[in-house]
Tab-separated table of C-alpha atoms in Angstrom:
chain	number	residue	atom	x	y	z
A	1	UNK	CA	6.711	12.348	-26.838
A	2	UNK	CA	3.816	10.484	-28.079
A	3	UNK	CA	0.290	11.339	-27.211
A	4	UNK	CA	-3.299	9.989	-27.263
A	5	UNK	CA	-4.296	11.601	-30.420
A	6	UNK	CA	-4.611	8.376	-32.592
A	7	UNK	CA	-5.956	6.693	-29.497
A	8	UNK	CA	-9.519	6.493	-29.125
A	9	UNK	CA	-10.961	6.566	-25.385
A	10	UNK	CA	-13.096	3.655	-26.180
A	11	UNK	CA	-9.624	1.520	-26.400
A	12	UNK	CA	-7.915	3.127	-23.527
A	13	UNK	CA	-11.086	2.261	-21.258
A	14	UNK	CA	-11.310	-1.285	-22.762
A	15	UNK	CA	-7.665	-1.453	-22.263
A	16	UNK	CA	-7.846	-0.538	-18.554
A	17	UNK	CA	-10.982	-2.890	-18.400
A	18	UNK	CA	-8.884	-5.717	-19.502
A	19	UNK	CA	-5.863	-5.362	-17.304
A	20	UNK	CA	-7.753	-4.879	-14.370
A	21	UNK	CA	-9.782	-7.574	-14.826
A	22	UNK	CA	-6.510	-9.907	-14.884
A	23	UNK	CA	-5.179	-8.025	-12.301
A	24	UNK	CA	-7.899	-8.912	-9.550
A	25	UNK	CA	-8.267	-11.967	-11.415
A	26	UNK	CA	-4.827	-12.828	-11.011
A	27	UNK	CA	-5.475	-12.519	-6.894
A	28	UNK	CA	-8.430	-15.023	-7.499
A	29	UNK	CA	-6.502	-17.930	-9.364
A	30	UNK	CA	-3.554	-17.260	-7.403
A	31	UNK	CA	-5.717	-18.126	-4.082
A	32	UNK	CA	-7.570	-21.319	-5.946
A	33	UNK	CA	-4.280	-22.369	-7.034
A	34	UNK	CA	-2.856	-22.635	-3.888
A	35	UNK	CA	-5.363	-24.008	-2.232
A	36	UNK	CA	-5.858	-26.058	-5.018
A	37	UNK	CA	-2.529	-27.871	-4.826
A	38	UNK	CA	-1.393	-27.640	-1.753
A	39	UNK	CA	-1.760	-28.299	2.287
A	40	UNK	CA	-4.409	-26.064	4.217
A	41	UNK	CA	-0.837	-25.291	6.467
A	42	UNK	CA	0.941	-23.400	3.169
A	43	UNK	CA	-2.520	-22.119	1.954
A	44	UNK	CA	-2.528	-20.381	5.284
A	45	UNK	CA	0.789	-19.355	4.726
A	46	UNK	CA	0.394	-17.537	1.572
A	47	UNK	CA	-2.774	-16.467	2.675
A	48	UNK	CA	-0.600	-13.994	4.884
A	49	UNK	CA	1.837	-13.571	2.676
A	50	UNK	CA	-1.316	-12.220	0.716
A	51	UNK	CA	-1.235	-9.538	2.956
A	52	UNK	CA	1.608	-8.289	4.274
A	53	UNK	CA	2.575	-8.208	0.572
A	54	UNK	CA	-0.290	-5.821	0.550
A	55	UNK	CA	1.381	-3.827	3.329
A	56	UNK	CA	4.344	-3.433	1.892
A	57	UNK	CA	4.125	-2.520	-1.425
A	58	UNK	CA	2.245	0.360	-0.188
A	59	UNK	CA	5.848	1.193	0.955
A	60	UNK	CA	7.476	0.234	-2.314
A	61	UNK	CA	4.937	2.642	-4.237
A	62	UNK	CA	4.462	5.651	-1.597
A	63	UNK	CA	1.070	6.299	-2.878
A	64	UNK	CA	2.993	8.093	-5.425
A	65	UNK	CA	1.048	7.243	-8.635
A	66	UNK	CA	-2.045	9.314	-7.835
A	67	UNK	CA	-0.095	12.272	-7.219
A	68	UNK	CA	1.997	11.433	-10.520
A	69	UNK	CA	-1.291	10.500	-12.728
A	70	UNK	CA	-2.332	13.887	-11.989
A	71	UNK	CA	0.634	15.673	-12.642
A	72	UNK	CA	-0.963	17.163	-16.229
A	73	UNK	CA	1.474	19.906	-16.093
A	74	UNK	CA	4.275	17.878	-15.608
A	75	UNK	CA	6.054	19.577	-12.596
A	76	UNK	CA	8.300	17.456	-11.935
A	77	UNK	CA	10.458	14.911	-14.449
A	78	UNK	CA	10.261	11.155	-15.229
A	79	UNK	CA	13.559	10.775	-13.726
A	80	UNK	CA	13.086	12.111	-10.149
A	81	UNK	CA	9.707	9.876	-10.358
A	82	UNK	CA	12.318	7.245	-11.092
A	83	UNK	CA	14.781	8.262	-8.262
A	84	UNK	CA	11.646	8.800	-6.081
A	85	UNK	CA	10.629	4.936	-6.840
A	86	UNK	CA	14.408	3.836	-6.266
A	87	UNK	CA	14.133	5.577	-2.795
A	88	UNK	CA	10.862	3.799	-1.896
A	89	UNK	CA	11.876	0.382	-3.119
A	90	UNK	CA	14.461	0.480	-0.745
A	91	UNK	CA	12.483	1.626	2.371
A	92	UNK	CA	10.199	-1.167	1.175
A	93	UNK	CA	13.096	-4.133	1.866
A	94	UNK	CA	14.481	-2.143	4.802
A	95	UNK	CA	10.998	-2.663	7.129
A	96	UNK	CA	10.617	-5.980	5.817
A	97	UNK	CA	12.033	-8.072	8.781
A	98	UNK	CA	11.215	-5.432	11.263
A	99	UNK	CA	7.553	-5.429	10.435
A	100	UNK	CA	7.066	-9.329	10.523
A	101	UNK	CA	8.639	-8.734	13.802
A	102	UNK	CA	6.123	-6.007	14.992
A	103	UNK	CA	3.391	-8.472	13.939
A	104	UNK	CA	5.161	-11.565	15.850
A	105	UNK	CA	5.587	-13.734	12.686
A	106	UNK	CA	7.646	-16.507	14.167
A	107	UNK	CA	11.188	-16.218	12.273
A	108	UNK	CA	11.840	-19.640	12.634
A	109	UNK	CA	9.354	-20.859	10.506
A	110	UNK	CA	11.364	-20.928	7.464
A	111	UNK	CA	9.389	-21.738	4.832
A	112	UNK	CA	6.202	-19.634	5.545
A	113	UNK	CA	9.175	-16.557	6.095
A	114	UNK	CA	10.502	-17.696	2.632
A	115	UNK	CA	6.779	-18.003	0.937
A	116	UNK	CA	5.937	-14.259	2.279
A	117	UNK	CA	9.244	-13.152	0.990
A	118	UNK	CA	9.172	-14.133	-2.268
A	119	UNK	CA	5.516	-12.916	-2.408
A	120	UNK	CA	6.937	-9.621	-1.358
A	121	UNK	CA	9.526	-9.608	-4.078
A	122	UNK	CA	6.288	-10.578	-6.782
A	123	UNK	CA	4.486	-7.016	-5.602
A	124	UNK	CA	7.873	-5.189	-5.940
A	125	UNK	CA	7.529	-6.033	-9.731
A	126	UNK	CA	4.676	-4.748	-9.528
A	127	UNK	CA	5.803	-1.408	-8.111
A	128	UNK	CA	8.694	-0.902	-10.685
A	129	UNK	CA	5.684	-1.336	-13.109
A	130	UNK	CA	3.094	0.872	-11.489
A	131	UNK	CA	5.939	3.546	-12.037
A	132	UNK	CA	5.600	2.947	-16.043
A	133	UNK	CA	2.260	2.702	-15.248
A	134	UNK	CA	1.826	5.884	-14.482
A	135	UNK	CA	3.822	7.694	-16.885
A	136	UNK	CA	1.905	6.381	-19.040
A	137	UNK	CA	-1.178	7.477	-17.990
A	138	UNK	CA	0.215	11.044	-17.241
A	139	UNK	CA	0.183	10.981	-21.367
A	140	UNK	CA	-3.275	9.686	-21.121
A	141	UNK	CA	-2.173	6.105	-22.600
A	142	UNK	CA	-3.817	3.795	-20.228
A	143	UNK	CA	-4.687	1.171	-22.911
A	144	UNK	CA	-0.191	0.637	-23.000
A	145	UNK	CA	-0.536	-0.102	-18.961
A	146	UNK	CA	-3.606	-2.118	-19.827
A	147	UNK	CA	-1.961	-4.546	-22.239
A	148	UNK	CA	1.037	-4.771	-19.718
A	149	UNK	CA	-1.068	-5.882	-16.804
A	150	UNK	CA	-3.397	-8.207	-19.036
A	151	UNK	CA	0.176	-10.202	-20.279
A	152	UNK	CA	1.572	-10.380	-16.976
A	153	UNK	CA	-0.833	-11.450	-14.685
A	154	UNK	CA	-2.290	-13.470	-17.278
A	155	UNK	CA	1.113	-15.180	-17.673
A	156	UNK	CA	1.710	-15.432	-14.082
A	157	UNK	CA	-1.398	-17.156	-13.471
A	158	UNK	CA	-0.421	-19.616	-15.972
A	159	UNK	CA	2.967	-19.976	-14.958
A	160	UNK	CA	1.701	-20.505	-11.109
A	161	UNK	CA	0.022	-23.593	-12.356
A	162	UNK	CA	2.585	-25.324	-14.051
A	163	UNK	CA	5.050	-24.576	-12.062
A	164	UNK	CA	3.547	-25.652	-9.067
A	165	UNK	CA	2.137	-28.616	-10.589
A	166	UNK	CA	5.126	-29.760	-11.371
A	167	UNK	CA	7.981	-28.848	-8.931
A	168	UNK	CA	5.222	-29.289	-5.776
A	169	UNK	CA	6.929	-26.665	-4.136
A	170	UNK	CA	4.898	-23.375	-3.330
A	171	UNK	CA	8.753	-21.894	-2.294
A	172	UNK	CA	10.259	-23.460	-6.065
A	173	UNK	CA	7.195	-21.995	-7.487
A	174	UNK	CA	7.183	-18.428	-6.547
A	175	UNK	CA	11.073	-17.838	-7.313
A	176	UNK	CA	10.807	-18.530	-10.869
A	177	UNK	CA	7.807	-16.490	-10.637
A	178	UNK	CA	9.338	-13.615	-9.402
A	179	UNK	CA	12.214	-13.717	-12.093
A	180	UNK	CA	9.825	-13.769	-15.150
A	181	UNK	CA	7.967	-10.952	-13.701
A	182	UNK	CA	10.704	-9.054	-13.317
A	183	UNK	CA	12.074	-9.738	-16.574
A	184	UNK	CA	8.745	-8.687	-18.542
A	185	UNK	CA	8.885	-5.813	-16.556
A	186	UNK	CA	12.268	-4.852	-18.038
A	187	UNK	CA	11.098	-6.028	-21.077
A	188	UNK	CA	8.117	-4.352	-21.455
A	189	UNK	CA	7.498	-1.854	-19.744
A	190	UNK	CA	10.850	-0.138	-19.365
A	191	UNK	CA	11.090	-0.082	-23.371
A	192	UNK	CA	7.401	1.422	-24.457
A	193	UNK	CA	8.508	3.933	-21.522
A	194	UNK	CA	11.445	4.948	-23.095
A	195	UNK	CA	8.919	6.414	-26.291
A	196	UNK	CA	7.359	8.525	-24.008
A	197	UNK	CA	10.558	10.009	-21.662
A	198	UNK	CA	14.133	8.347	-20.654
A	199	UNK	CA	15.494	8.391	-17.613
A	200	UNK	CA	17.721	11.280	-17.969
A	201	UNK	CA	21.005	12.285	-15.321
A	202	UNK	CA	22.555	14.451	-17.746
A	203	UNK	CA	20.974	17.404	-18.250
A	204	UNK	CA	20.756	18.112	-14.152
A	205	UNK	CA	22.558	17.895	-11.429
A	206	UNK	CA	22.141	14.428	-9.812
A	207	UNK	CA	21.541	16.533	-6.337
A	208	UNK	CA	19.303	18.497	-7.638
A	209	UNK	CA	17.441	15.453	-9.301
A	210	UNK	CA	17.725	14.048	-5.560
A	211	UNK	CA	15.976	16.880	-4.320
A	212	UNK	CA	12.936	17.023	-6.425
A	213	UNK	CA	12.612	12.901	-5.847
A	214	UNK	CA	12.587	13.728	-2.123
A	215	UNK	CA	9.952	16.886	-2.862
A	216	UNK	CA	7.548	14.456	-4.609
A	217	UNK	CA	7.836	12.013	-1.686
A	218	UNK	CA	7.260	14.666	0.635
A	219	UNK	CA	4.056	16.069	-1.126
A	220	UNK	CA	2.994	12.118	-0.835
A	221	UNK	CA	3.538	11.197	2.588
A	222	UNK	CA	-0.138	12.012	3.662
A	223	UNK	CA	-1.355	9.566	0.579
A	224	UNK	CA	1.496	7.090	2.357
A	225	UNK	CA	0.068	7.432	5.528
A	226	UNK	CA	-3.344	7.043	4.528
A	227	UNK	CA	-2.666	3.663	2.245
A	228	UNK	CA	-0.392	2.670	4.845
A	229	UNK	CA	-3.244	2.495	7.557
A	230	UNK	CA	-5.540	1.127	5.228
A	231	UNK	CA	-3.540	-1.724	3.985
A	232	UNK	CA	-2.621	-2.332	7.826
A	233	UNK	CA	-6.282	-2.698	8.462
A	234	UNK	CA	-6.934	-4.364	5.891
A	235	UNK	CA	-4.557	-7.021	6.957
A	236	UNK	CA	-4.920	-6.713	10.770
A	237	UNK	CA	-7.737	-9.450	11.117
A	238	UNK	CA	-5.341	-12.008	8.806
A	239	UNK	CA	-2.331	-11.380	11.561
A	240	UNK	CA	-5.334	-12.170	14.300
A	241	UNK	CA	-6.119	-15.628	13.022
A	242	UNK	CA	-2.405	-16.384	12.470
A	243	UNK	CA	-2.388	-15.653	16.642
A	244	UNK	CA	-5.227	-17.758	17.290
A	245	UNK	CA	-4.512	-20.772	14.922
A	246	UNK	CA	-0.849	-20.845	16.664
A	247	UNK	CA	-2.663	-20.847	19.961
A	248	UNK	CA	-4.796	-23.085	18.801
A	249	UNK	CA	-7.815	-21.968	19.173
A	250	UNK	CA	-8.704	-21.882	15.707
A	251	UNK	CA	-8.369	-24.672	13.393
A	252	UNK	CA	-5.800	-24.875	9.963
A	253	UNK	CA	-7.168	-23.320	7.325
A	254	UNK	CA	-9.475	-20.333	8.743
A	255	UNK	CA	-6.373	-18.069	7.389
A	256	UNK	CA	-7.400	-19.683	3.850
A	257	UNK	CA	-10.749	-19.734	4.340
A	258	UNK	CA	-10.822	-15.354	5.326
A	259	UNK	CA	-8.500	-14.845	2.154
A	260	UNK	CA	-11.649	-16.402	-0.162
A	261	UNK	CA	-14.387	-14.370	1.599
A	262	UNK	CA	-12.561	-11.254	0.923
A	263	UNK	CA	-11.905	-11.732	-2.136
A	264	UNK	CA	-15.105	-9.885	-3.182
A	265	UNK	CA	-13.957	-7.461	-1.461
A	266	UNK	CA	-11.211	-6.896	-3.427
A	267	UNK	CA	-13.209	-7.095	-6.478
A	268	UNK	CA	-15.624	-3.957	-5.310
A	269	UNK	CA	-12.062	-1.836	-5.690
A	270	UNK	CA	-11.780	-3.229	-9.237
A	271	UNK	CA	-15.197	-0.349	-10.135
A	272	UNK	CA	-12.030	2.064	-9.043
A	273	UNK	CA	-9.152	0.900	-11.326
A	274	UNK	CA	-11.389	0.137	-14.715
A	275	UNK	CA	-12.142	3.988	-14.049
A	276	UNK	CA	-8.954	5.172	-13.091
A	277	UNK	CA	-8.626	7.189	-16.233
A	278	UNK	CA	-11.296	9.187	-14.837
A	279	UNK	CA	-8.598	10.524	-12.017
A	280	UNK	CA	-6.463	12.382	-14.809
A	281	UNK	CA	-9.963	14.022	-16.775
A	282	UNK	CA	-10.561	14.858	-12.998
A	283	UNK	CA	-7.483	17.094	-12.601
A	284	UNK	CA	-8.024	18.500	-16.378
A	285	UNK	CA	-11.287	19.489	-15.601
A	286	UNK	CA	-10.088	21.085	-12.379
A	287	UNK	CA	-7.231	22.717	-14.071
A	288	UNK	CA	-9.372	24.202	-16.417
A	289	UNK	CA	-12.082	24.755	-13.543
A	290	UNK	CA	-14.849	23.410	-15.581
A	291	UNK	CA	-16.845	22.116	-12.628
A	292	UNK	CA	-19.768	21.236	-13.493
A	293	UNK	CA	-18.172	18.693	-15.544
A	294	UNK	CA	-15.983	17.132	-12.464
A	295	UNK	CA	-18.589	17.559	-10.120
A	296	UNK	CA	-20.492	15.111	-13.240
A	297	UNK	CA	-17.879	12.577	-13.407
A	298	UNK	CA	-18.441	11.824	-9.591
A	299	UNK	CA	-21.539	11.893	-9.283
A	300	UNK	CA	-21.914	8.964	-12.153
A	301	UNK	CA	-18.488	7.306	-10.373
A	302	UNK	CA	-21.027	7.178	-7.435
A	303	UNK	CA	-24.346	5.609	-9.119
A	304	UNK	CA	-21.987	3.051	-11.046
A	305	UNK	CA	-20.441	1.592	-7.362
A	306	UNK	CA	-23.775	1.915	-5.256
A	307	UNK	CA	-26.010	0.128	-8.155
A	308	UNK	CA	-23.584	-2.673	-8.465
A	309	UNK	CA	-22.486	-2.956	-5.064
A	310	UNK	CA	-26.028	-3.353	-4.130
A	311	UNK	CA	-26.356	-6.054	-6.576
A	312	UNK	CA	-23.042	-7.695	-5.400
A	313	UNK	CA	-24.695	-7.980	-1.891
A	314	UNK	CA	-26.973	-9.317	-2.530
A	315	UNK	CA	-25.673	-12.406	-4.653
A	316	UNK	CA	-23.111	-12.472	-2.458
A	317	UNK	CA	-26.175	-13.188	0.702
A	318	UNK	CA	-27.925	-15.690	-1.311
A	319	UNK	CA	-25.917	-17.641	-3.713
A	320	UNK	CA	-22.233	-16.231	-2.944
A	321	UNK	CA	-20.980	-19.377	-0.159
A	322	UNK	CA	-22.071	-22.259	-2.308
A	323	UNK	CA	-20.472	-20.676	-5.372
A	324	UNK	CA	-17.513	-19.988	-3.423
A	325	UNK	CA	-17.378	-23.893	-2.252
A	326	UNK	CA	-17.886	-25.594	-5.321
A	327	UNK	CA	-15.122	-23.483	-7.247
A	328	UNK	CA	-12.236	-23.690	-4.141
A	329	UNK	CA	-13.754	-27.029	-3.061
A	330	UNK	CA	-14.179	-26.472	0.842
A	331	UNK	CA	-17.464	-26.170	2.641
A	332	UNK	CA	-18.100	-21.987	3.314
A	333	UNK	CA	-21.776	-22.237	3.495
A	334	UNK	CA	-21.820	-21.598	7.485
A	335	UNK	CA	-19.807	-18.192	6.158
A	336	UNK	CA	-23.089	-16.654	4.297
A	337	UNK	CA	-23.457	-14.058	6.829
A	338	UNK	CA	-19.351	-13.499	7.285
A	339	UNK	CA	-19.483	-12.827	2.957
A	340	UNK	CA	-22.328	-10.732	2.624
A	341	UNK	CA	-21.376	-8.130	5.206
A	342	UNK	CA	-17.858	-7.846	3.860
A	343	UNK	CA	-19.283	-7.272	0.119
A	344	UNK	CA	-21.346	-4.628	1.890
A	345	UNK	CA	-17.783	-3.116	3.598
A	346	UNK	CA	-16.346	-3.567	0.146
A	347	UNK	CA	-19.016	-1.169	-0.872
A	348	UNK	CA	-18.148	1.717	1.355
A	349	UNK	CA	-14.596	1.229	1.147
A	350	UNK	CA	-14.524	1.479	-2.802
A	351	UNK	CA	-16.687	4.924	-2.012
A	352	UNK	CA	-13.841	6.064	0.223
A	353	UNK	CA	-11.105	5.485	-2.168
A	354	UNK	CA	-13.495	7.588	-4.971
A	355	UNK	CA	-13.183	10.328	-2.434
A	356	UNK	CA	-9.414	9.786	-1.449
A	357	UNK	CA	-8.575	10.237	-5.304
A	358	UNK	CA	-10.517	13.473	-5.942
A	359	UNK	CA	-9.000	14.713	-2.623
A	360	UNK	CA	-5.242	14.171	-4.463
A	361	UNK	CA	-6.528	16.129	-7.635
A	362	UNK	CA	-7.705	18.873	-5.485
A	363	UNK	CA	-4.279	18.514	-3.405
A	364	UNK	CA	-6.089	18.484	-0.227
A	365	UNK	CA	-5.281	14.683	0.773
A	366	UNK	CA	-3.954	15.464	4.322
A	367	UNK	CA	-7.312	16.370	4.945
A	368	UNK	CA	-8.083	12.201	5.632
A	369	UNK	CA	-5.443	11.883	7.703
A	370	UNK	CA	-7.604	12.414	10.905
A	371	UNK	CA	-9.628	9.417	9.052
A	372	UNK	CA	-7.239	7.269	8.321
A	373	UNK	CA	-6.212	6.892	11.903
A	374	UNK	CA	-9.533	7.120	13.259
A	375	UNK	CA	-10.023	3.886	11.566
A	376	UNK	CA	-6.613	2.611	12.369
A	377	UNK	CA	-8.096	3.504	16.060
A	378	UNK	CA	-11.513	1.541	15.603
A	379	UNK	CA	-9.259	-1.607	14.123
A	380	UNK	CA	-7.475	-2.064	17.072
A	381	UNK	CA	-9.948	-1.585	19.219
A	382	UNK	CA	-12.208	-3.651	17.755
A	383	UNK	CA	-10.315	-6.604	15.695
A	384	UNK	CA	-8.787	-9.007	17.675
A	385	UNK	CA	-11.545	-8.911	20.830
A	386	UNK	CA	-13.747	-9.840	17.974
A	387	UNK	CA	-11.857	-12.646	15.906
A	388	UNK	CA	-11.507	-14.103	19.618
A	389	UNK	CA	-15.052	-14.010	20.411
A	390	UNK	CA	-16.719	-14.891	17.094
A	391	UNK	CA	-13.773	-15.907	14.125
A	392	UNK	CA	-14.275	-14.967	10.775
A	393	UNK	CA	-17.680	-12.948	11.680
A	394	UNK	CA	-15.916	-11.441	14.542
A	395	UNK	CA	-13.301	-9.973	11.557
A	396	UNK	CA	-16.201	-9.104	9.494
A	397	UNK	CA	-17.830	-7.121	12.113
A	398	UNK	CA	-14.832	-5.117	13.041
A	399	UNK	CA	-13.744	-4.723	9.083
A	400	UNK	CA	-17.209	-3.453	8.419
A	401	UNK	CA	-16.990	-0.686	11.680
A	402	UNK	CA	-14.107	0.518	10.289
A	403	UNK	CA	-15.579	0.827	7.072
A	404	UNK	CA	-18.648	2.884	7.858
A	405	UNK	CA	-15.569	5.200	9.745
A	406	UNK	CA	-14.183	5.222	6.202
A	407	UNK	CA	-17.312	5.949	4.198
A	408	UNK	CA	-18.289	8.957	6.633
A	409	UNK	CA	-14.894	10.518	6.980
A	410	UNK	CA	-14.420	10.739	3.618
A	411	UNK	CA	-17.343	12.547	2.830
A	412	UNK	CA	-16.865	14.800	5.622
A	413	UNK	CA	-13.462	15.534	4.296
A	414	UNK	CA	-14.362	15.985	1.201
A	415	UNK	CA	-17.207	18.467	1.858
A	416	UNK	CA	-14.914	20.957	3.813
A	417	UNK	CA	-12.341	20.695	0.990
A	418	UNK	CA	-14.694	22.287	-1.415
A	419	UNK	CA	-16.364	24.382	1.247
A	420	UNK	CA	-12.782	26.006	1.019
A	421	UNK	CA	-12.138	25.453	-2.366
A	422	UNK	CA	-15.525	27.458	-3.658
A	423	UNK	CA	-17.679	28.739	-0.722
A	424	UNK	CA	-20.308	28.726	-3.495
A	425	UNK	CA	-20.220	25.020	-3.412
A	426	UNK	CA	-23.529	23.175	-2.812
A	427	UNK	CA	-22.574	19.193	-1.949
């Protein structure tokens, strides 16, 4: 078992930095790709694909690598992780067909079924790696996961391009895509894992390996339930404007044009992943109940997203549109107001995830399950009635409700956790 000891933090962090950075970048050039080189009809496709993907891989990961990262006292083994992820993986292609039903995703159109599946199968790659992922940083070897995610999505990227360039085929395209991913994955990630711990169904009883998969599930289904929600918000106003462009009422390529405006969005949750390694020093300095010092850590976590998220607005009001046009190539100035408040949501939503992580190293994440469906509540409630009424503002309006929903109930949450945690607590 290797550890960290020849490591310095200052490469883990720029490691992490890296990854991440192709990660969300990966999202970016996937999106200008598309839309790039090929009809506003299968840019809207993949558009949703974009985010029912989202949905689903929720289900393929089960929330489990917070709860894992911060295993420091390794309760449970690598192989009932493993088992845990096999179990998941196949929930995760089970509700495929039934969900696009749920969301009335017309079957029959075969090709934008196709491009979601195969999109699907992309993030499942990524969920067999996330499981690596996080063994890795249970060993506090982030800068390994870093170098993974920096080759693949880099790769991928590049691959996308030519591949699409050449075959013309978005369907062609994403296949091969899908078999090279999971082939570096296995290739990888799989091997540098095996230096750390092997899967192992030797030395215990495969039931009772079975049983302690099922336990860690279990002790993540409130982290399930919460991504779930979220992810299903997040991608409630995309199944919206696929209703209203199939009734017509809004135009091809609004489903394109939404997945480019919140893509800043998704960058505001990239503060969270460059300091993910923060999550496991979290749980060590709870361990060791050295509070001051995680009580520090997110307080600074705090200043770092509020300073730059104010920033981010900001652009995002005055310059963000016509940046945003001249690199996709489609007119979004009449979206200034539509961007601006969604960097803003992306602002308290990257706050609420801060809290949702210290909530797992304190164990108390059941605690935002009241929150989590209060917002699944105010989406419904609000979401469609407003993309009807007003578009791409109307889904900006609603997103950033349920965001301010987010942002309280977390702190809320949060604040009675440690009120029970230490009663001498002053937030």
């Amino acid at each position: 078992m290797k550890s960290n000891q020849n490591v310095s933090t200052e490469k883990i962090y720029l490691w992490n930095l890296i990854g991440n950075l192709a990660f969300s970048g990966s999202s970016v050039l996937f999106t200008l790709i598309v839309t790039r080189l090929t009809s506003p009809i299968e840019a809207d496709s993949f558009s949703l694909a974009y985010g029912i993907a989202a949905i689903l891989v929720v289900v393929g990961m089960f929330q489990v690598r917070s709860y894992q990262a911060t295993d420091v006292s390794f309760r449970h083994s690598f192989t009932s992780y493993f088992l845990a992820r096999c179990i998941s993986l196949t929930l995760m292609v089970l509700v495929f067909f039934p969900y696009l039903s749920i969301s009335k995703i017309d079957l029959n159109e075969r090709e934008k079924v196709a491009i979601i599946a195969l999109y699907v199968l992309f993030r499942m790659c990524e969920a067999i790696s996330d499981l690596f992922q996080g063994l890795f940083q249970q060993h506090e070897r982030l800068d390994i996961a870093g170098k993974s995610m920096t080759i693949r999505y880099t790769f991928s990227t590049i691959f996308l391009f030519i591949l699409l360039y050449t075959t013309k085929s978005l369907v062609s395209s994403l296949t091969l895509l899908v078999v090279l991913n999971f082939l570096f994955v296995m290739g990888y990630d799989f091997v540098k894992a095996r230096s750390f711990e092997r899967i192992d169904f030797s030395s215990i009883e495969f039931k009772s390996l079975l049983v302690d998969a099922c336990s860690i599930l279990k002790n993540c289904i409130p982290l399930f339930i919460s991504g779930f929600l979220l992810a299903y918000i997040f991608n409630e106003p995309r199944i919206a404007i696929d209703m209203e462009i199939r009734l017509g009422h809004l135009i091809e390529g609004t489903q394109r044009d939404y997945n480019i405006l919140f893509m800043p969005v998704f960058f505001m949750s990239l503060f969270i992943l460059i300091l993910r390694p923060l999550t496991t020093q979290l749980a060590i300095f709870w361990k060791d109940k050295e509070y001051k010092r995680f009580d520090g850590i997110i307080v600074k976590l705090l200043v770092i997203i509020l300073g730059l998220g104010f920033v981010l607005t900001l652009v995002a009001y005055f310059i963000g549109t016509p940046i945003l046009s001249v690199v996709f190539g489609l007119d979004l100035n009449r979206y200034k107001e539509t961007l601006a408040i969604l960097v803003f949501s992306g602002i308290l939503y990257s706050i609420g995830i801060v809290f949702g992580d210290v909530m797992t190293v304190l164990r108390r994440q059941s605690y935002l399950l009241p929150v989590y469906l209060l917002m699944f509540v105010a989406s419904k409630l609000t979401n469609l009635q407003f993309v009807q009424r007003s578009g791409l503002f109307g889904a900006s309006l609603s997103f950033l409700l349920v965001m301010v929903v987010y942002f309280i109930g977390s702190i809320v949450s949060y604040w009675i956790a440690r009120r029970l945690e230490r009663k001498d607590y002053v937030l």
